Amino acid sequence: MQYHVNGRLVPAEAATVSVEDRGFLYGDAAFETCRAYGGTVFEWDAHLSRLEGTCETLGMAGAVPDDLRDRIGATLDANGLSDAYVRVSVTRGVQPGKLTPATDVEPSVVVIVKPLPRGEDVWDGPADVRTVERRRIPESAMPADAKTHNYLDGILARLELRGTGADEALVRDVDGAVAEGATSNVFFVDDGTLKTPSLAGPILPGVTRAVVLDLAADLAIPVETGTYGVDAVRTADEAFLTNTTWEVRPIATVDGGAVGGGQVTDRLADAFDRRVEPLYDGSD
Amino acid sequence: MQYHVNGRLVPAEAATVSVEDRGFLYGDAAFETCRAYGGTVFEWDAHLSRLEGTCETLGMAGAVPDDLRDRIGATLDANGLSDAYVRVSVTRGVQPGKLTPATDVEPSVVVIVKPLPRGEDVWDGPADVRTVERRRIPESAMPADAKTHNYLDGILARLELRGTGADEALVRDVDGAVAEGATSNVFFVDDGTLKTPSLAGPILPGVTRAVVLDLAADLAIPVETGTYGVDAVRTADEAFLTNTTWEVRPIATVDGGAVGGGQVTDRLADAFDRRVEPLYDGSD
């Protein structure tokens, strides 16, 4: 494999950053996880926009290089990949001094790719989800719409799943409302209405979440965003998770109780497929 | 300069970690900032204990190598340093898979040193402190006693100081009580009593904080830990910050209003000096 580091393709084993890079020292970096279908980076504009927004939140507006999409393309080409997982990071780089960021930023820009074929599910099946004690960081402490290398909140949530057999955490906000999974947004269906926590809560505005809401509008599926307790998900007619890698992934169980996908989940998954399929024309 | 990376001394410019190291990808790492005086790492046992505690919180108990103190010694020696800043990081290393940590950990261990002579203040003078909007992450979302590479909370606090002239942020918890600085603990003196926020709040149990509380006991200075508003610091008779690099640093102003050090601050700073001086015997 070859990765792209600071403007150059390098063998994966030589793809490194300085131990003084702030992305390493402090997790002081923005990132996006994208997916390429047939060589096209799906929803690139949305990912780029969020990446730029995260950099702005971190006080380094303009750190995203203009040719970032080209760097991704070059990395996919170098590895002969058209269906792939793509992770793009923009860090504040190496700076003199300690914690306070300097205004002059020479970002480190890293593109990592992995083969991710479509057609075979990248997950082993529907998700077993378990409510964890770890809470989502409130907005006043960390802006939820920033996707950064500070990801311990999700890791600590996942650690609680050890030994339970569950593969995604159901994370609540500090008030006890359902927020999201460790790496996914949560949807459920109640009496034909598709429901998902509102972005008024501490919730990452997932790119796949937005696509699913768009598809639901296309399909005239009623949608409600709001504040929900765990019981609403546990007792839902259907439930599923979304993220870039999983796309639409049914939830088999919540805290051991069966929920499962269903008709609405299937319609959205099918509609998602139809949105991806044209990308295989190769017209990026 | 030479740094120590995964068991080997390497030139600083070649000191790197993989872009797939979880310390880089997610800030999935524990660290300590220490200070060497005359070749002795001050309060090493306390730093080691907190580092081990952080690794345990991160689900990688035992990741700290047994010879870590020797690695620091070798790094100081290689650079001819006896008075130095020392940063030690233990990451979860490179692992297969995505976010969920594997139980089998091959940590990356990094030691960075910088010259830090004593006698000249490493700060430019007493601190100008300003209350920021960014709040400290509550305990339910992130254990406050874990010192990790997820340091954006402090960085966002410092970013609010841009253009204000202040050099440390006064960070409150989500309920509005004073928590700490971005990289320091806060003390103030009220009518002869030394006060500092209690560890019941989301506050890093600073090593220098503990030393100062110990010195206050030695000096029979009355101490109170509790929950305080910003006004308590603003209207204090004296106030100061503590951390490993700053030791005891007086607060000149809070939100533009003068506070300053004073008799109690001076006594503690002098007692701190007396605790450090014997280390220059070279008996580590």
Coordinates of C-alpha atoms in Angstrom, one line a residue:
Chain A
M1 CA 0.0 0.0 0.0
Q2 CA 1.0 3.6 -0.5
Y3 CA -0.3 6.5 1.5
H4 CA -0.1 10.2 0.8
V5 CA 1.8 12.3 3.4
N6 CA 2.4 16.0 3.0
G7 CA 2.2 16.1 -0.8
R8 CA 3.9 12.8 -1.5
L9 CA 3.0 9.2 -2.0
V10 CA 5.0 7.0 0.3
P11 CA 5.0 3.3 1.1
A12 CA 2.6 2.6 4.0
E13 CA 5.4 1.4 6.3
A14 CA 7.2 4.7 5.7
A15 CA 4.1 6.9 6.2
T16 CA 4.8 8.8 9.4
V17 CA 4.4 12.1 11.2
S18 CA 6.8 13.7 13.6
V19 CA 6.3 12.9 17.2
E20 CA 6.1 16.7 17.6
D21 CA 3.2 17.0 15.2
R22 CA 0.3 18.5 17.1
G23 CA -1.9 15.9 15.6
F24 CA 0.0 13.4 17.6
L25 CA 0.8 15.4 20.7
Y26 CA -2.8 16.7 21.3
G27 CA -5.0 15.1 18.7
D28 CA -5.0 18.6 17.2
A29 CA -6.3 17.7 13.8
A30 CA -9.4 17.4 11.7
F31 CA -10.3 14.3 9.8
E32 CA -12.9 12.7 7.5
T33 CA -13.7 9.1 6.7
C34 CA -14.8 8.8 3.1
R35 CA -15.7 6.0 0.8
A36 CA -14.9 5.6 -2.8
Y37 CA -17.3 3.8 -5.1
G38 CA -15.9 3.0 -8.6
G39 CA -13.2 5.7 -8.0
T40 CA -15.7 8.4 -7.0
V41 CA -15.5 9.7 -3.5
F42 CA -19.1 9.5 -2.4
E43 CA -20.5 12.8 -1.1
W44 CA -17.1 14.5 -1.4
D45 CA -18.6 18.0 -1.2
A46 CA -20.2 17.2 2.1
H47 CA -17.0 15.7 3.5
L48 CA -14.9 18.6 2.3
S49 CA -17.3 21.1 3.7
R50 CA -17.3 19.4 7.2
L51 CA -13.5 19.1 7.1
E52 CA -13.2 22.8 6.3
G53 CA -15.7 23.5 9.1
T54 CA -13.7 21.5 11.6
C55 CA -10.5 23.3 10.6
E56 CA -12.3 26.6 11.2
T57 CA -13.5 25.5 14.6
L58 CA -9.9 24.6 15.4
G59 CA -8.8 28.1 14.5
M60 CA -7.0 27.0 11.3
A61 CA -9.4 28.0 8.6
G62 CA -7.8 27.5 5.2
A63 CA -5.6 24.6 6.3
V64 CA -7.3 22.2 3.9
P65 CA -5.2 22.1 0.7
D66 CA -6.9 23.0 -2.5
D67 CA -5.7 19.8 -4.2
L68 CA -7.0 17.5 -1.5
R69 CA -9.3 15.6 -3.9
D70 CA -6.4 15.1 -6.3
R71 CA -4.3 13.7 -3.5
I72 CA -7.0 11.2 -2.8
G73 CA -7.3 10.3 -6.4
A74 CA -3.5 9.8 -6.7
T75 CA -3.5 7.6 -3.7
L76 CA -6.4 5.5 -5.0
D77 CA -4.6 5.2 -8.4
A78 CA -1.3 4.3 -6.8
N79 CA -2.9 1.4 -5.1
G80 CA -5.1 0.4 -8.0
L81 CA -8.2 0.9 -5.9
S82 CA -11.6 2.1 -7.0
D83 CA -13.7 0.8 -4.1
A84 CA -12.0 2.0 -0.9
Y85 CA -12.1 3.3 2.6
V86 CA -10.4 6.8 2.6
R87 CA -9.3 8.6 5.7
V88 CA -8.1 12.2 5.3
S89 CA -6.4 14.1 8.1
V90 CA -5.4 17.7 8.4
T91 CA -3.3 18.5 11.5
R92 CA -2.0 21.7 12.8
G93 CA 1.5 20.4 12.1
V94 CA 4.7 21.0 14.1
Q95 CA 4.8 24.4 15.8
P96 CA 7.2 26.0 18.2
G97 CA 6.1 26.5 21.8
K98 CA 3.7 24.4 23.8
L99 CA -0.1 24.3 23.8
T100 CA -1.2 27.7 22.5
P101 CA -1.5 27.3 18.7
A102 CA 0.4 29.7 16.5
T103 CA -1.6 31.5 13.9
D104 CA 0.9 30.5 11.2
V105 CA -0.1 26.9 10.3
E106 CA 1.9 24.5 8.1
P107 CA -0.6 21.6 8.2
S108 CA 0.3 17.9 7.9
V109 CA -2.0 16.3 5.4
V110 CA -2.4 12.5 5.4
V111 CA -4.5 10.3 3.1
I112 CA -4.8 6.6 4.1
V113 CA -6.7 4.2 1.9
K114 CA -7.8 0.6 2.3
P115 CA -9.6 -1.8 0.0
L116 CA -13.4 -1.7 0.7
P117 CA -15.3 -3.7 -1.9
R118 CA -19.0 -3.1 -2.2
G119 CA -21.4 -6.0 -2.5
E120 CA -20.1 -7.9 0.5
D121 CA -21.1 -6.3 3.7
V122 CA -18.2 -4.8 5.6
W123 CA -19.9 -5.6 8.9
D124 CA -20.7 -9.2 10.0
G125 CA -24.4 -8.7 10.0
P126 CA -26.9 -6.5 11.8
A127 CA -25.5 -4.7 14.8
D128 CA -25.9 -5.6 18.5
V129 CA -26.1 -2.4 20.3
R130 CA -25.6 -1.8 24.0
T131 CA -26.2 1.3 26.1
V132 CA -23.0 2.5 27.8
E133 CA -22.4 4.7 30.8
R134 CA -19.9 6.9 29.0
R135 CA -21.7 10.1 27.9
R136 CA -21.2 12.2 24.8
I137 CA -19.2 15.4 25.5
P138 CA -21.6 18.3 25.7
E139 CA -21.5 21.1 23.1
S140 CA -20.2 23.6 25.6
A141 CA -17.0 21.6 26.1
M142 CA -16.5 20.4 22.5
P143 CA -18.4 21.3 19.3
A144 CA -20.2 18.2 18.2
D145 CA -19.9 19.1 14.5
A146 CA -16.1 19.0 14.6
K147 CA -14.6 15.7 13.6
T148 CA -11.2 15.6 15.2
H149 CA -8.4 13.3 16.3
N150 CA -9.8 13.6 19.8
Y151 CA -11.8 10.3 19.6
L152 CA -11.3 8.9 23.1
D153 CA -14.9 9.5 24.0
G154 CA -16.0 6.9 21.4
I155 CA -13.1 4.6 22.3
L156 CA -14.1 4.6 26.0
A157 CA -17.7 3.8 24.9
R158 CA -16.5 0.9 22.8
L159 CA -14.3 -0.4 25.7
E160 CA -17.5 -0.8 27.8
L161 CA -18.6 -3.4 25.2
R162 CA -15.7 -5.7 26.0
G163 CA -17.1 -9.2 26.8
T164 CA -20.7 -8.3 26.0
G165 CA -20.8 -9.4 22.4
A166 CA -22.2 -6.0 21.3
D167 CA -20.5 -4.3 18.5
E168 CA -21.7 -0.7 18.8
A169 CA -22.3 1.5 21.8
L170 CA -25.5 3.5 22.3
V171 CA -24.2 6.7 23.8
R172 CA -26.4 9.2 25.6
D173 CA -25.8 12.8 26.3
V174 CA -25.2 14.0 29.8
D175 CA -29.0 14.5 30.3
G176 CA -29.7 10.8 29.4
A177 CA -31.1 11.4 25.8
V178 CA -29.9 9.1 23.0
A179 CA -27.1 10.8 21.1
E180 CA -25.4 8.4 18.7
G181 CA -23.2 5.4 18.4
A182 CA -19.4 5.5 18.9
T183 CA -19.0 5.9 15.2
S184 CA -22.5 6.0 13.8
N185 CA -25.8 7.9 13.9
V186 CA -28.9 6.2 15.2
F187 CA -32.3 5.9 13.4
F188 CA -35.4 4.1 14.4
V189 CA -38.9 3.7 13.1
D190 CA -42.0 4.2 15.1
D191 CA -45.4 3.6 13.6
G192 CA -44.1 4.4 10.1
T193 CA -42.2 7.5 11.1
L194 CA -38.4 7.6 10.8
K195 CA -36.9 9.2 13.9
T196 CA -33.4 10.3 14.7
P197 CA -31.9 12.5 17.4
S198 CA -31.9 16.2 16.4
L199 CA -28.7 18.1 15.8
A200 CA -29.7 20.3 18.7
G201 CA -28.0 17.6 20.8
P202 CA -24.3 16.8 20.9
I203 CA -24.4 14.8 17.7
L204 CA -22.1 14.6 14.7
P205 CA -23.9 15.7 11.6
G206 CA -23.1 12.5 9.8
V207 CA -22.8 12.6 6.0
T208 CA -24.7 9.3 5.6
R209 CA -27.3 10.6 8.1
A210 CA -27.9 13.5 5.8
V211 CA -28.1 11.2 2.8
V212 CA -30.7 9.0 4.5
L213 CA -32.8 12.0 5.5
D214 CA -32.7 13.1 1.9
L215 CA -33.7 9.6 0.7
A216 CA -36.5 9.5 3.2
A217 CA -37.8 12.8 1.8
D218 CA -37.6 11.3 -1.8
L219 CA -39.6 8.3 -0.6
A220 CA -42.2 10.3 1.3
I221 CA -41.3 8.6 4.5
P222 CA -42.4 10.8 7.4
V223 CA -39.4 12.0 9.4
E224 CA -39.1 13.4 12.9
T225 CA -36.0 14.7 14.6
G226 CA -36.1 15.2 18.4
T227 CA -34.9 14.1 21.8
Y228 CA -35.4 10.5 22.7
G229 CA -34.7 8.2 25.6
V230 CA -33.1 4.7 25.2
D231 CA -36.6 3.1 25.6
A232 CA -37.7 4.7 22.4
V233 CA -35.0 2.8 20.5
R234 CA -35.5 -0.4 22.5
T235 CA -39.2 -0.5 21.7
A236 CA -39.0 0.8 18.1
D237 CA -40.5 -1.2 15.2
E238 CA -37.2 -1.0 13.4
A239 CA -33.8 0.6 14.0
F240 CA -30.6 1.1 12.1
L241 CA -27.2 2.8 12.2
T242 CA -25.6 4.9 9.6
N243 CA -22.0 5.8 8.8
T244 CA -19.8 6.0 5.8
T245 CA -18.5 2.5 6.1
W246 CA -21.6 0.8 7.2
E247 CA -24.0 2.8 5.0
V248 CA -27.4 1.6 6.4
R249 CA -26.9 -1.1 9.0
P250 CA -29.9 -2.7 10.8
I251 CA -29.8 -3.0 14.6
A252 CA -30.5 -6.6 15.6
T253 CA -30.7 -5.9 19.3
V254 CA -30.6 -3.1 21.8
D255 CA -29.4 -4.1 25.3
G256 CA -30.1 -7.7 24.4
G257 CA -33.7 -7.1 23.3
A258 CA -34.6 -7.8 19.6
V259 CA -35.4 -4.8 17.4
G260 CA -34.3 -5.5 13.9
G261 CA -34.7 -3.8 10.5
G262 CA -37.9 -3.9 8.5
Q263 CA -39.7 -2.4 5.6
V264 CA -38.6 1.2 6.1
T265 CA -35.0 0.2 6.7
D266 CA -35.1 -2.0 3.6
R267 CA -36.6 0.8 1.4
L268 CA -33.9 3.2 2.6
A269 CA -31.1 0.7 2.1
D270 CA -32.4 0.0 -1.4
A271 CA -32.6 3.7 -2.2
F272 CA -29.0 4.1 -0.9
D273 CA -27.9 1.4 -3.3
R274 CA -29.6 3.1 -6.2
R275 CA -27.8 6.4 -5.3
V276 CA -24.4 4.6 -5.3
E277 CA -24.8 2.5 -8.4
P278 CA -24.5 5.3 -11.0
L279 CA -21.0 6.1 -9.6
Y280 CA -19.8 2.9 -11.2
D281 CA -20.1 4.6 -14.6
G282 CA -16.7 5.9 -13.7
S283 CA -17.8 9.5 -14.2
D284 CA -16.2 11.2 -11.3
Chain B
M1 CA 18.5 16.7 19.8
Q2 CA 17.8 13.1 20.2
Y3 CA 14.4 11.6 21.2
H4 CA 13.6 8.1 22.4
V5 CA 11.1 6.2 20.2
N6 CA 10.1 2.6 20.9
G7 CA 13.2 1.6 22.6
R8 CA 15.8 3.5 20.5
L9 CA 17.4 6.9 20.5
V10 CA 16.8 8.7 17.2
P11 CA 17.6 12.2 15.9
A12 CA 14.7 14.5 16.6
E13 CA 14.0 15.0 12.9
A14 CA 13.7 11.2 12.4
A15 CA 11.5 10.7 15.5
T16 CA 8.2 9.7 14.0
V17 CA 5.2 7.5 14.5
S18 CA 3.2 5.7 11.9
V19 CA 0.2 7.6 10.6
E20 CA -1.7 4.4 11.6
D21 CA -0.6 4.7 15.2
R22 CA -3.8 5.1 17.3
G23 CA -2.0 7.9 19.2
F24 CA -2.2 9.9 15.9
L25 CA -5.5 8.6 14.5
Y26 CA -7.5 9.1 17.7
G27 CA -5.3 10.7 20.4
D28 CA -5.5 7.2 21.9
A29 CA -2.5 7.7 24.2
A30 CA -1.5 8.6 27.7
F31 CA 1.2 11.2 28.5
E32 CA 3.0 13.0 31.2
T33 CA 4.9 16.2 31.2
C34 CA 7.8 16.0 33.7
R35 CA 10.7 18.1 34.7
A36 CA 14.2 17.1 35.4
Y37 CA 16.3 19.1 37.9
G38 CA 19.9 18.2 38.1
G39 CA 19.2 15.0 36.2
T40 CA 16.5 13.9 38.6
V41 CA 12.9 13.6 37.3
F42 CA 11.0 15.6 39.9
E43 CA 8.1 13.6 41.5
W44 CA 8.7 10.7 39.1
D45 CA 6.7 8.3 41.2
A46 CA 3.6 10.6 41.0
H47 CA 4.0 11.0 37.3
L48 CA 4.5 7.3 36.7
S49 CA 1.5 6.4 38.9
R50 CA -0.7 8.8 37.0
L51 CA 0.6 7.5 33.7
E52 CA -0.2 4.0 34.7
G53 CA -3.6 5.1 35.9
T54 CA -4.4 6.8 32.5
C55 CA -3.3 3.6 30.7
E56 CA -5.7 1.6 32.9
T57 CA -8.5 4.0 32.2
L58 CA -7.8 3.6 28.5
G59 CA -8.1 -0.2 28.9
M60 CA -4.4 -0.8 28.3
A61 CA -3.1 -1.5 31.9
G62 CA 0.5 -2.6 31.8
A63 CA 1.3 -0.7 28.6
V64 CA 3.9 1.4 30.5
P65 CA 7.3 -0.2 30.0
D66 CA 9.2 -1.2 33.1
D67 CA 12.3 0.6 32.0
L68 CA 10.6 3.9 31.2
R69 CA 12.7 5.9 33.8
D70 CA 15.8 4.4 32.2
R71 CA 14.7 5.6 28.7
I72 CA 14.2 9.1 30.1
G73 CA 17.7 9.0 31.6
A74 CA 19.2 7.8 28.4
T75 CA 17.5 10.6 26.5
L76 CA 18.7 13.2 28.9
D77 CA 22.2 11.8 28.8
A78 CA 22.3 11.6 25.0
N79 CA 21.4 15.3 24.9
G80 CA 23.7 16.3 27.7
L81 CA 20.7 17.7 29.7
S82 CA 20.2 17.7 33.4
D83 CA 17.6 20.5 33.6
A84 CA 14.9 19.7 31.1
Y85 CA 11.3 19.5 30.1
V86 CA 10.4 15.8 29.5
R87 CA 7.3 14.6 27.7
V88 CA 6.5 10.9 27.9
S89 CA 3.8 9.3 25.7
V90 CA 2.4 5.8 25.7
T91 CA 0.0 5.1 22.8
R92 CA -2.1 2.1 22.0
G93 CA 0.2 1.6 18.9
V94 CA -0.9 0.3 15.5
Q95 CA -3.7 -2.2 15.6
P96 CA -5.7 -4.0 12.9
G97 CA -9.4 -2.9 12.6
K98 CA -10.9 0.4 13.2
L99 CA -12.1 2.1 16.4
T100 CA -12.6 -0.8 18.9
P101 CA -9.3 -1.4 20.6
A102 CA -7.8 -4.9 20.5
T103 CA -6.8 -6.3 23.9
D104 CA -3.3 -7.2 22.6
V105 CA -1.4 -3.9 22.8
E106 CA 2.0 -3.2 21.4
P107 CA 2.4 0.4 22.7
S108 CA 4.4 3.1 21.1
V109 CA 6.5 4.8 23.7
V110 CA 8.0 8.3 23.0
V111 CA 10.3 10.5 25.1
I112 CA 10.8 14.1 24.0
V113 CA 13.1 16.4 26.0
K114 CA 13.9 20.1 25.7
P115 CA 16.4 22.2 27.7
L116 CA 14.6 23.9 30.6
P117 CA 17.1 25.6 32.8
R118 CA 16.0 26.6 36.3
G119 CA 16.7 30.0 37.8
E120 CA 15.4 31.9 34.8
D121 CA 11.6 31.9 34.8
V122 CA 10.2 29.9 31.8
W123 CA 7.3 32.2 31.7
D124 CA 7.5 35.9 30.9
G125 CA 6.1 37.0 34.3
P126 CA 2.9 36.6 36.3
A127 CA 0.0 35.3 34.3
D128 CA -2.8 37.2 32.8
V129 CA -5.8 35.0 33.0
R130 CA -9.1 35.3 31.2
T131 CA -12.4 33.4 31.7
V132 CA -13.3 31.5 28.6
E133 CA -16.7 30.2 27.3
R134 CA -15.3 26.7 26.5
R135 CA -16.1 24.4 29.4
R136 CA -14.2 21.5 30.9
I137 CA -15.5 18.1 29.8
P138 CA -17.6 16.5 32.5
E139 CA -16.4 13.4 34.3
S140 CA -19.3 11.3 32.8
A141 CA -17.9 12.0 29.3
M142 CA -14.1 11.8 30.0
P143 CA -12.4 10.9 33.3
A144 CA -10.6 14.1 34.5
D145 CA -7.7 12.2 36.1
A146 CA -6.7 10.7 32.7
K147 CA -4.0 12.7 31.0
T148 CA -4.3 11.9 27.3
H149 CA -3.5 13.0 23.8
N150 CA -7.1 14.3 23.6
Y151 CA -6.2 17.9 24.4
L152 CA -8.4 19.9 22.2
D153 CA -10.5 21.1 25.1
G154 CA -7.5 23.0 26.4
I155 CA -6.6 24.2 22.9
L156 CA -10.0 25.5 22.2
A157 CA -9.8 27.4 25.5
R158 CA -6.5 28.9 24.6
L159 CA -7.8 29.9 21.2
E160 CA -10.4 32.1 22.9
L161 CA -7.5 34.1 24.3
R162 CA -6.3 35.2 20.8
G163 CA -6.0 39.0 20.7
T164 CA -6.8 39.4 24.4
G165 CA -3.2 39.5 25.7
A166 CA -4.1 36.9 28.3
D167 CA -1.8 33.8 28.5
E168 CA -3.9 31.3 30.4
A169 CA -7.6 30.5 30.2
L170 CA -9.7 30.2 33.3
V171 CA -11.9 27.2 32.4
R172 CA -15.2 26.5 34.2
D173 CA -17.1 23.2 34.4
V174 CA -20.5 22.9 32.8
D175 CA -22.2 24.2 35.9
G176 CA -20.1 27.4 35.9
A177 CA -17.7 26.5 38.8
V178 CA -14.0 27.2 38.3
A179 CA -12.2 24.1 37.2
E180 CA -8.7 24.8 36.1
G181 CA -6.5 26.5 33.5
A182 CA -5.9 25.0 30.1
T183 CA -2.6 23.5 31.4
S184 CA -2.6 24.4 35.0
N185 CA -4.3 24.1 38.4
V186 CA -5.7 27.3 40.0
F187 CA -5.1 28.4 43.6
F188 CA -6.1 31.5 45.4
V189 CA -5.8 33.0 48.9
D190 CA -8.7 34.4 50.8
D191 CA -8.1 35.8 54.2
G192 CA -5.1 33.7 54.8
T193 CA -6.7 30.4 53.6
L194 CA -5.3 28.7 50.5
K195 CA -8.2 27.6 48.3
T196 CA -8.3 25.4 45.2
P197 CA -11.1 23.6 43.4
S198 CA -11.8 20.1 44.8
L199 CA -11.0 17.0 42.8
A200 CA -14.7 16.2 43.1
G201 CA -15.0 18.5 40.0
P202 CA -13.6 17.7 36.5
I203 CA -10.1 18.6 37.5
L204 CA -6.7 17.0 36.6
P205 CA -5.0 16.0 39.8
G206 CA -1.9 17.9 39.0
V207 CA 1.4 16.7 40.4
T208 CA 2.5 20.2 41.3
R209 CA -1.0 20.8 42.8
A210 CA -0.3 17.9 45.2
V211 CA 3.2 19.2 46.0
V212 CA 1.8 22.7 46.8
L213 CA -0.9 21.2 49.1
D214 CA 1.8 19.2 50.8
L215 CA 4.0 22.3 51.2
A216 CA 1.0 24.3 52.6
A217 CA 0.5 21.6 55.2
D218 CA 4.2 21.8 56.1
L219 CA 3.9 25.5 56.5
A220 CA 0.7 25.3 58.5
I221 CA -1.1 27.4 55.9
P222 CA -4.9 26.6 56.2
V223 CA -6.2 24.9 53.1
E224 CA -9.7 24.5 51.8
T225 CA -10.8 22.6 48.7
G226 CA -14.3 23.3 47.3
T227 CA -16.5 24.6 44.6
Y228 CA -15.9 28.2 43.6
G229 CA -17.2 30.8 41.2
V230 CA -15.0 33.0 39.0
D231 CA -15.8 35.9 41.4
A232 CA -14.0 34.1 44.2
V233 CA -10.8 34.2 42.1
R234 CA -11.3 37.7 40.8
T235 CA -11.7 39.1 44.4
A236 CA -9.0 36.9 46.0
D237 CA -6.2 38.5 48.0
E238 CA -3.7 36.4 46.0
A239 CA -3.9 33.8 43.2
F240 CA -1.5 31.6 41.4
L241 CA -1.3 28.7 38.9
T242 CA 0.7 25.5 39.2
N243 CA 2.0 23.0 36.7
T244 CA 5.2 21.1 36.1
T245 CA 6.8 23.7 33.9
W246 CA 5.5 26.9 35.7
E247 CA 5.9 25.5 39.2
V248 CA 4.2 28.3 41.2
R249 CA 3.2 31.1 38.9
P250 CA 1.4 34.2 40.3
I251 CA -1.7 35.4 38.6
A252 CA -1.3 39.1 37.8
T253 CA -4.9 39.7 36.5
V254 CA -8.2 37.8 36.1
D255 CA -10.4 39.2 33.3
G256 CA -8.4 42.4 33.4
G257 CA -8.7 43.0 37.1
A258 CA -5.6 43.0 39.3
V259 CA -5.1 40.1 41.7
G260 CA -1.4 39.3 42.0
G261 CA 0.7 37.1 44.2
G262 CA 1.5 38.0 47.8
Q263 CA 2.8 36.6 51.1
V264 CA 1.3 33.1 50.9
T265 CA 2.3 32.7 47.2
D266 CA 5.8 33.7 48.1
R267 CA 6.1 31.3 51.0
L268 CA 4.9 28.4 48.8
A269 CA 7.2 29.4 46.0
D270 CA 10.2 29.6 48.4
A271 CA 9.2 26.2 49.9
F272 CA 9.0 24.7 46.4
D273 CA 12.5 26.0 45.7
R274 CA 13.8 24.4 48.9
R275 CA 12.3 21.1 47.8
V276 CA 13.9 21.2 44.4
E277 CA 17.4 22.4 45.5
P278 CA 18.6 19.1 47.1
L279 CA 18.0 17.4 43.7
Y280 CA 21.1 19.3 42.5
D281 CA 23.3 17.0 44.6
G282 CA 22.9 14.6 41.7
S283 CA 21.5 11.8 43.9
D284 CA 18.8 10.5 41.6

